Amino acid sequence: MLSVKHISKIYKTGVIETAALSDVSFEIDKGEFVAIMGPSGSGKSTLMHILGVLDMPTSGTYILDGQEVSKLTDDEAADVRNRKIGFIFQAFNLLPRTTTLQNVMLPMRYAEVPEKEREARAKKYLEMVGLGDRLNHTSNQISGGQQQRVAIARALSMDPAILLADEPTGNIASTQAEEVMEIFQQLNDKGHTIVMITHEPDIASHAKRIIHVKDGKIIKDEKIKQYRIKKQIVKV
Ligand code: ADP
Ligand code: MG
């Protein structure tokens, strides 16, 4: 599904160079649920930006869904993002005073999906995340956990090759965080590929593989034999 090889990212601010990522390589297969974990400043956001084709590496190659995406122009990168990646951000990034249905329909409008289909798909995915009874609530009328579920429905509506989540539970209460993780696990059970950035071990424990980063390098890549679901430990 995706492969990064010898990726480095060097930020230059004036004469100072910061190596945010140094020689990072890994592969993620279709259907995996991977958490990328590490302390603050370890390079997680930098890696997320590269995986999300929001930024290009300084060196190395990145192949996403069979296409090399490490040396693209801004327009090409935007096209890859729209077609391949469903983003879920810490701050939800929903439009305020706009209904959940409209929020989910918006990216499909930009993609020129016919209106009837936009609405049908938006309803389907909102129902999938348990918000079928909140279609006409606006973003400020629902909880943080519900807002994140709207963001998940919005990401799914474009049928992305991967779901890329950056600290998806960072802004929500822990009981609701558990619900969001359950949705991720259910989506993964259905075959969705999920890559999630987090600094919380408790959240990472819901994934099936954890890539640990520190000082811009991978220090450990572990398959999780037992992962958490509904607050129980499930053996797989
Ligand atoms: P994390 O998300 O794990 O906290 P980041 O990827 O944000 O880590 O940052 C990794 C390193 O790169 C840090 O030392 C940070 O200060 C530096 N860094 C991040 N973004 C920039 C930037 N735009 N310019 C310069 N240095 C940056
Ligand atoms: Mg960060």
mmCIF file of C-alpha atoms and ligand atoms in Angstrom:
data_model
loop_
_atom_site.group_PDB
_atom_site.id
_atom_site.type_symbol
_atom_site.label_atom_id
_atom_site.label_comp_id
_atom_site.label_asym_id
_atom_site.label_seq_id
_atom_site.Cartn_x
_atom_site.Cartn_y
_atom_site.Cartn_z
ATOM 1 C CA MET A 1 0.000 0.000 0.000
ATOM 2 C CA LEU A 2 2.755 2.420 0.928
ATOM 3 C CA SER A 3 6.507 2.269 1.108
ATOM 4 C CA VAL A 4 8.978 4.872 2.323
ATOM 5 C CA LYS A 5 12.658 4.302 1.622
ATOM 6 C CA HIS A 6 15.513 6.259 3.183
ATOM 7 C CA ILE A 7 13.343 9.309 3.819
ATOM 8 C CA SER A 8 15.054 12.323 5.357
ATOM 9 C CA LYS A 9 13.637 15.748 6.069
ATOM 10 C CA ILE A 10 15.877 18.692 6.879
ATOM 11 C CA TYR A 11 14.344 22.017 7.847
ATOM 12 C CA LYS A 12 16.455 25.115 7.242
ATOM 13 C CA THR A 13 15.787 28.166 9.345
ATOM 14 C CA GLY A 14 18.422 30.739 8.507
ATOM 15 C CA VAL A 15 21.774 28.993 8.898
ATOM 16 C CA ILE A 16 20.395 26.368 11.277
ATOM 17 C CA GLU A 17 19.502 22.963 9.872
ATOM 18 C CA THR A 18 17.246 20.573 11.788
ATOM 19 C CA ALA A 19 17.091 16.942 10.728
ATOM 20 C CA ALA A 20 13.466 16.179 11.603
ATOM 21 C CA LEU A 21 13.684 12.729 9.946
ATOM 22 C CA SER A 22 16.856 10.771 9.193
ATOM 23 C CA ASP A 23 16.887 7.769 6.888
ATOM 24 C CA VAL A 24 13.445 6.390 7.719
ATOM 25 C CA SER A 25 12.258 3.272 5.860
ATOM 26 C CA PHE A 26 9.162 1.104 6.337
ATOM 27 C CA GLU A 27 6.270 -0.451 4.458
ATOM 28 C CA ILE A 28 2.605 -0.583 5.330
ATOM 29 C CA ASP A 29 0.386 -3.190 3.689
ATOM 30 C CA LYS A 30 -3.232 -2.832 2.676
ATOM 31 C CA GLY A 31 -5.486 -3.520 5.652
ATOM 32 C CA GLU A 32 -2.989 -2.656 8.377
ATOM 33 C CA PHE A 33 -3.795 -0.496 11.401
ATOM 34 C CA VAL A 34 -0.568 1.222 12.411
ATOM 35 C CA ALA A 35 0.145 3.694 15.199
ATOM 36 C CA ILE A 36 3.175 5.955 14.890
ATOM 37 C CA MET A 37 4.296 6.863 18.389
ATOM 38 C CA GLY A 38 6.976 9.034 19.856
ATOM 39 C CA PRO A 39 7.636 11.897 22.250
ATOM 40 C CA SER A 40 7.206 15.551 21.335
ATOM 41 C CA GLY A 41 9.771 16.687 18.772
ATOM 42 C CA SER A 42 10.503 13.149 17.544
ATOM 43 C CA GLY A 43 9.347 13.844 13.988
ATOM 44 C CA LYS A 44 5.775 12.494 14.044
ATOM 45 C CA SER A 45 4.139 15.532 12.456
ATOM 46 C CA THR A 46 6.885 15.751 9.853
ATOM 47 C CA LEU A 47 6.311 12.097 8.957
ATOM 48 C CA MET A 48 2.535 12.646 8.885
ATOM 49 C CA HIS A 49 2.985 15.570 6.485
ATOM 50 C CA ILE A 50 5.129 13.457 4.174
ATOM 51 C CA LEU A 51 2.794 10.424 4.327
ATOM 52 C CA GLY A 52 -0.138 12.774 3.655
ATOM 53 C CA VAL A 53 1.680 14.329 0.675
ATOM 54 C CA LEU A 54 1.355 17.707 2.396
ATOM 55 C CA ASP A 55 5.136 18.093 2.245
ATOM 56 C CA MET A 56 7.964 16.496 0.257
ATOM 57 C CA PRO A 57 10.978 14.754 1.812
ATOM 58 C CA THR A 58 14.434 16.300 1.382
ATOM 59 C CA SER A 59 15.638 12.919 0.122
ATOM 60 C CA GLY A 60 14.370 9.365 -0.226
ATOM 61 C CA THR A 61 11.380 7.889 -2.014
ATOM 62 C CA TYR A 62 7.743 7.475 -1.077
ATOM 63 C CA ILE A 63 5.477 5.167 -3.046
ATOM 64 C CA LEU A 64 1.749 5.377 -2.299
ATOM 65 C CA ASP A 65 -0.672 2.937 -3.904
ATOM 66 C CA GLY A 66 1.790 2.162 -6.708
ATOM 67 C CA GLN A 67 2.691 5.787 -7.493
ATOM 68 C CA GLU A 68 5.891 7.581 -6.550
ATOM 69 C CA VAL A 69 4.797 10.715 -4.695
ATOM 70 C CA SER A 70 8.093 12.023 -3.315
ATOM 71 C CA LYS A 71 8.769 14.626 -6.011
ATOM 72 C CA LEU A 72 5.465 16.239 -6.955
ATOM 73 C CA THR A 73 4.425 19.792 -7.768
ATOM 74 C CA ASP A 74 1.834 21.405 -5.477
ATOM 75 C CA ASP A 75 -0.992 20.682 -7.927
ATOM 76 C CA GLU A 76 0.002 17.058 -8.380
ATOM 77 C CA ALA A 77 0.271 16.615 -4.613
ATOM 78 C CA ALA A 78 -3.202 18.129 -4.104
ATOM 79 C CA ASP A 79 -4.612 15.692 -6.647
ATOM 80 C CA VAL A 80 -3.015 12.692 -4.888
ATOM 81 C CA ARG A 81 -4.344 13.884 -1.523
ATOM 82 C CA ASN A 82 -7.888 14.227 -2.855
ATOM 83 C CA ARG A 83 -7.909 10.832 -4.490
ATOM 84 C CA LYS A 84 -5.972 8.713 -2.024
ATOM 85 C CA ILE A 85 -5.965 10.109 1.484
ATOM 86 C CA GLY A 86 -8.645 10.585 4.099
ATOM 87 C CA PHE A 87 -7.351 13.003 6.732
ATOM 88 C CA ILE A 88 -8.523 13.037 10.329
ATOM 89 C CA PHE A 89 -7.065 15.915 12.336
ATOM 90 C CA GLN A 90 -6.757 16.534 16.057
ATOM 91 C CA ALA A 91 -8.938 19.661 15.786
ATOM 92 C CA PHE A 92 -11.583 17.964 13.550
ATOM 93 C CA ASN A 93 -11.447 20.823 10.983
ATOM 94 C CA LEU A 94 -15.219 20.928 10.475
ATOM 95 C CA LEU A 95 -17.018 24.049 9.316
ATOM 96 C CA PRO A 96 -18.792 25.710 12.255
ATOM 97 C CA ARG A 97 -22.531 26.509 12.045
ATOM 98 C CA THR A 98 -22.758 23.924 9.274
ATOM 99 C CA THR A 99 -24.674 20.651 9.588
ATOM 100 C CA THR A 100 -22.922 17.304 9.870
ATOM 101 C CA LEU A 101 -24.520 16.306 6.560
ATOM 102 C CA GLN A 102 -23.160 19.425 4.798
ATOM 103 C CA ASN A 103 -19.730 18.951 6.343
ATOM 104 C CA VAL A 104 -19.490 15.409 4.998
ATOM 105 C CA MET A 105 -20.852 16.424 1.580
ATOM 106 C CA LEU A 106 -18.388 19.284 1.050
ATOM 107 C CA PRO A 107 -15.306 17.416 -0.256
ATOM 108 C CA MET A 108 -17.559 15.456 -2.618
ATOM 109 C CA ARG A 109 -18.841 18.773 -3.986
ATOM 110 C CA TYR A 110 -15.273 19.836 -4.761
ATOM 111 C CA ALA A 111 -14.782 16.454 -6.423
ATOM 112 C CA GLU A 112 -17.935 17.137 -8.491
ATOM 113 C CA VAL A 113 -19.820 14.084 -7.279
ATOM 114 C CA PRO A 114 -23.499 14.541 -8.356
ATOM 115 C CA GLU A 115 -25.615 16.061 -5.571
ATOM 116 C CA LYS A 116 -27.932 13.068 -5.050
ATOM 117 C CA GLU A 117 -24.990 10.744 -4.668
ATOM 118 C CA ARG A 118 -23.248 13.175 -2.320
ATOM 119 C CA GLU A 119 -26.195 13.120 0.017
ATOM 120 C CA ALA A 120 -26.661 9.347 -0.153
ATOM 121 C CA ARG A 121 -22.983 8.701 0.542
ATOM 122 C CA ALA A 122 -22.838 11.273 3.362
ATOM 123 C CA LYS A 123 -25.864 9.662 5.062
ATOM 124 C CA LYS A 124 -24.394 6.194 4.656
ATOM 125 C CA TYR A 125 -21.095 7.114 6.301
ATOM 126 C CA LEU A 126 -22.703 9.198 9.048
ATOM 127 C CA GLU A 127 -24.874 6.184 9.867
ATOM 128 C CA MET A 128 -21.765 3.995 9.838
ATOM 129 C CA VAL A 129 -20.159 6.155 12.555
ATOM 130 C CA GLY A 130 -23.364 6.161 14.615
ATOM 131 C CA LEU A 131 -24.577 9.651 13.742
ATOM 132 C CA GLY A 132 -27.601 8.822 11.602
ATOM 133 C CA ASP A 133 -29.732 10.787 14.086
ATOM 134 C CA ARG A 134 -27.515 13.902 14.001
ATOM 135 C CA LEU A 135 -27.628 14.775 10.288
ATOM 136 C CA ASN A 136 -28.982 18.284 10.803
ATOM 137 C CA HIS A 137 -27.099 19.208 13.953
ATOM 138 C CA THR A 138 -24.406 21.812 13.426
ATOM 139 C CA SER A 139 -20.807 21.265 14.560
ATOM 140 C CA ASN A 140 -21.292 23.375 17.682
ATOM 141 C CA GLN A 141 -24.353 21.316 18.701
ATOM 142 C CA ILE A 142 -22.474 18.029 19.047
ATOM 143 C CA SER A 143 -19.693 16.802 21.345
ATOM 144 C CA GLY A 144 -15.996 16.610 20.478
ATOM 145 C CA GLY A 145 -16.187 12.834 20.044
ATOM 146 C CA GLN A 146 -19.164 13.229 17.714
ATOM 147 C CA GLN A 147 -17.350 15.928 15.742
ATOM 148 C CA GLN A 148 -14.442 13.570 15.249
ATOM 149 C CA ARG A 149 -16.866 10.902 14.030
ATOM 150 C CA VAL A 150 -18.215 13.412 11.474
ATOM 151 C CA ALA A 151 -14.613 13.987 10.364
ATOM 152 C CA ILE A 152 -14.184 10.199 9.968
ATOM 153 C CA ALA A 153 -17.376 10.013 7.867
ATOM 154 C CA ARG A 154 -16.093 12.908 5.759
ATOM 155 C CA ALA A 155 -12.763 11.137 5.206
ATOM 156 C CA LEU A 156 -14.518 7.878 4.260
ATOM 157 C CA SER A 157 -16.895 9.545 1.801
ATOM 158 C CA MET A 158 -14.086 10.029 -0.721
ATOM 159 C CA ASP A 159 -13.207 6.313 -0.608
ATOM 160 C CA PRO A 160 -9.525 6.895 0.237
ATOM 161 C CA ALA A 161 -6.757 4.297 -0.071
ATOM 162 C CA ILE A 162 -5.608 5.160 3.449
ATOM 163 C CA LEU A 163 -6.993 6.943 6.481
ATOM 164 C CA LEU A 164 -4.357 9.163 8.042
ATOM 165 C CA ALA A 165 -5.117 10.408 11.540
ATOM 166 C CA ASP A 166 -3.003 12.934 13.455
ATOM 167 C CA GLU A 167 -3.614 12.719 17.224
ATOM 168 C CA PRO A 168 -7.319 11.954 16.536
ATOM 169 C CA THR A 169 -8.219 11.791 20.223
ATOM 170 C CA GLY A 170 -6.079 14.723 21.371
ATOM 171 C CA ASN A 171 -9.045 17.084 21.767
ATOM 172 C CA ILE A 172 -11.697 14.748 23.157
ATOM 173 C CA ALA A 173 -12.658 13.219 26.497
ATOM 174 C CA SER A 174 -11.301 9.736 27.209
ATOM 175 C CA THR A 175 -14.663 7.888 27.081
ATOM 176 C CA GLN A 176 -15.306 9.413 23.662
ATOM 177 C CA ALA A 177 -11.740 8.649 22.607
ATOM 178 C CA GLU A 178 -12.523 4.991 23.274
ATOM 179 C CA GLU A 179 -15.544 5.225 20.930
ATOM 180 C CA VAL A 180 -13.434 6.781 18.196
ATOM 181 C CA MET A 181 -10.879 3.964 18.601
ATOM 182 C CA GLU A 182 -13.682 1.391 18.369
ATOM 183 C CA ILE A 183 -14.752 2.944 15.070
ATOM 184 C CA PHE A 184 -11.170 2.745 13.794
ATOM 185 C CA GLN A 185 -11.027 -0.927 14.777
ATOM 186 C CA GLN A 186 -14.343 -1.649 13.051
ATOM 187 C CA LEU A 187 -13.193 0.155 9.897
ATOM 188 C CA ASN A 188 -9.941 -1.797 10.003
ATOM 189 C CA ASP A 189 -11.931 -5.043 10.361
ATOM 190 C CA LYS A 190 -13.727 -4.027 7.149
ATOM 191 C CA GLY A 191 -10.360 -3.740 5.405
ATOM 192 C CA HIS A 192 -9.531 -0.049 5.719
ATOM 193 C CA THR A 193 -5.847 0.823 6.023
ATOM 194 C CA ILE A 194 -5.282 3.201 8.935
ATOM 195 C CA VAL A 195 -2.178 5.120 9.973
ATOM 196 C CA MET A 196 -2.546 7.024 13.219
ATOM 197 C CA ILE A 197 -0.106 9.373 14.896
ATOM 198 C CA THR A 198 -0.295 9.527 18.675
ATOM 199 C CA HIS A 199 1.877 10.145 21.698
ATOM 200 C CA GLU A 200 -0.510 8.250 24.005
ATOM 201 C CA PRO A 201 0.372 4.562 24.623
ATOM 202 C CA ASP A 202 -3.235 3.881 25.603
ATOM 203 C CA ILE A 203 -4.485 5.057 22.208
ATOM 204 C CA ALA A 204 -1.672 3.332 20.300
ATOM 205 C CA SER A 205 -2.623 0.055 21.999
ATOM 206 C CA HIS A 206 -5.734 -0.110 19.787
ATOM 207 C CA ALA A 207 -3.602 -0.552 16.662
ATOM 208 C CA LYS A 208 -2.134 -3.834 15.419
ATOM 209 C CA ARG A 209 1.354 -2.458 14.865
ATOM 210 C CA ILE A 210 3.293 0.345 16.510
ATOM 211 C CA ILE A 211 6.182 2.169 14.864
ATOM 212 C CA HIS A 212 8.136 4.047 17.523
ATOM 213 C CA VAL A 213 10.061 7.141 16.451
ATOM 214 C CA LYS A 214 12.622 9.130 18.371
ATOM 215 C CA ASP A 215 14.953 11.895 17.228
ATOM 216 C CA GLY A 216 13.771 11.430 13.640
ATOM 217 C CA LYS A 217 14.546 7.715 13.522
ATOM 218 C CA ILE A 218 12.564 4.500 13.905
ATOM 219 C CA ILE A 219 13.685 2.873 17.134
ATOM 220 C CA LYS A 220 11.187 0.003 17.222
ATOM 221 C CA ASP A 221 8.584 -1.515 14.893
ATOM 222 C CA GLU A 222 6.370 -3.990 16.711
ATOM 223 C CA LYS A 223 3.385 -6.107 15.769
ATOM 224 C CA ILE A 224 0.829 -6.116 18.571
ATOM 225 C CA LYS A 225 -0.320 -9.628 19.385
ATOM 226 C CA GLN A 226 -3.125 -8.510 21.593
ATOM 227 C CA TYR A 227 -4.917 -5.279 21.007
ATOM 228 C CA ARG A 228 -7.520 -3.416 22.951
ATOM 229 C CA ILE A 229 -11.160 -3.444 22.013
ATOM 230 C CA LYS A 230 -14.075 -2.314 24.125
ATOM 231 C CA LYS A 231 -11.782 -1.997 27.132
ATOM 232 C CA GLN A 232 -10.935 -5.702 27.048
ATOM 233 C CA ILE A 233 -7.748 -7.227 25.809
ATOM 234 C CA VAL A 234 -8.511 -9.336 22.764
ATOM 235 C CA LYS A 235 -6.057 -11.994 21.695
ATOM 236 C CA VAL A 236 -5.555 -12.305 17.955
HETATM 237 P P1 ADP B 1 6.537 15.872 16.695
HETATM 238 O O1 ADP B 1 5.320 15.991 15.854
HETATM 239 O O2 ADP B 1 6.915 14.446 16.993
HETATM 240 O O3 ADP B 1 6.414 16.670 17.952
HETATM 241 P P2 ADP B 1 7.849 17.408 14.600
HETATM 242 O O4 ADP B 1 7.807 16.595 13.371
HETATM 243 O O5 ADP B 1 6.867 18.511 14.724
HETATM 244 O O6 ADP B 1 7.792 16.458 15.894
HETATM 245 O O7 ADP B 1 9.303 18.058 14.751
HETATM 246 C C1 ADP B 1 10.514 17.304 14.624
HETATM 247 C C2 ADP B 1 11.692 18.256 14.748
HETATM 248 O O8 ADP B 1 11.735 19.146 13.642
HETATM 249 C C3 ADP B 1 11.649 19.150 15.996
HETATM 250 O O9 ADP B 1 12.969 19.315 16.452
HETATM 251 C C4 ADP B 1 11.105 20.458 15.469
HETATM 252 O O10 ADP B 1 11.548 21.526 16.246
HETATM 253 C C5 ADP B 1 11.624 20.509 14.050
HETATM 254 N N1 ADP B 1 10.715 21.191 13.127
HETATM 255 C C6 ADP B 1 9.440 20.835 12.842
HETATM 256 N N2 ADP B 1 8.881 21.641 11.924
HETATM 257 C C7 ADP B 1 9.827 22.557 11.610
HETATM 258 C C8 ADP B 1 9.884 23.684 10.696
HETATM 259 N N3 ADP B 1 8.851 24.005 9.923
HETATM 260 N N4 ADP B 1 11.030 24.386 10.654
HETATM 261 C C9 ADP B 1 12.087 24.053 11.419
HETATM 262 N N5 ADP B 1 12.122 23.022 12.274
HETATM 263 C C10 ADP B 1 11.005 22.271 12.377
HETATM 264 MG MG MG B 2 3.513 16.965 16.270
#
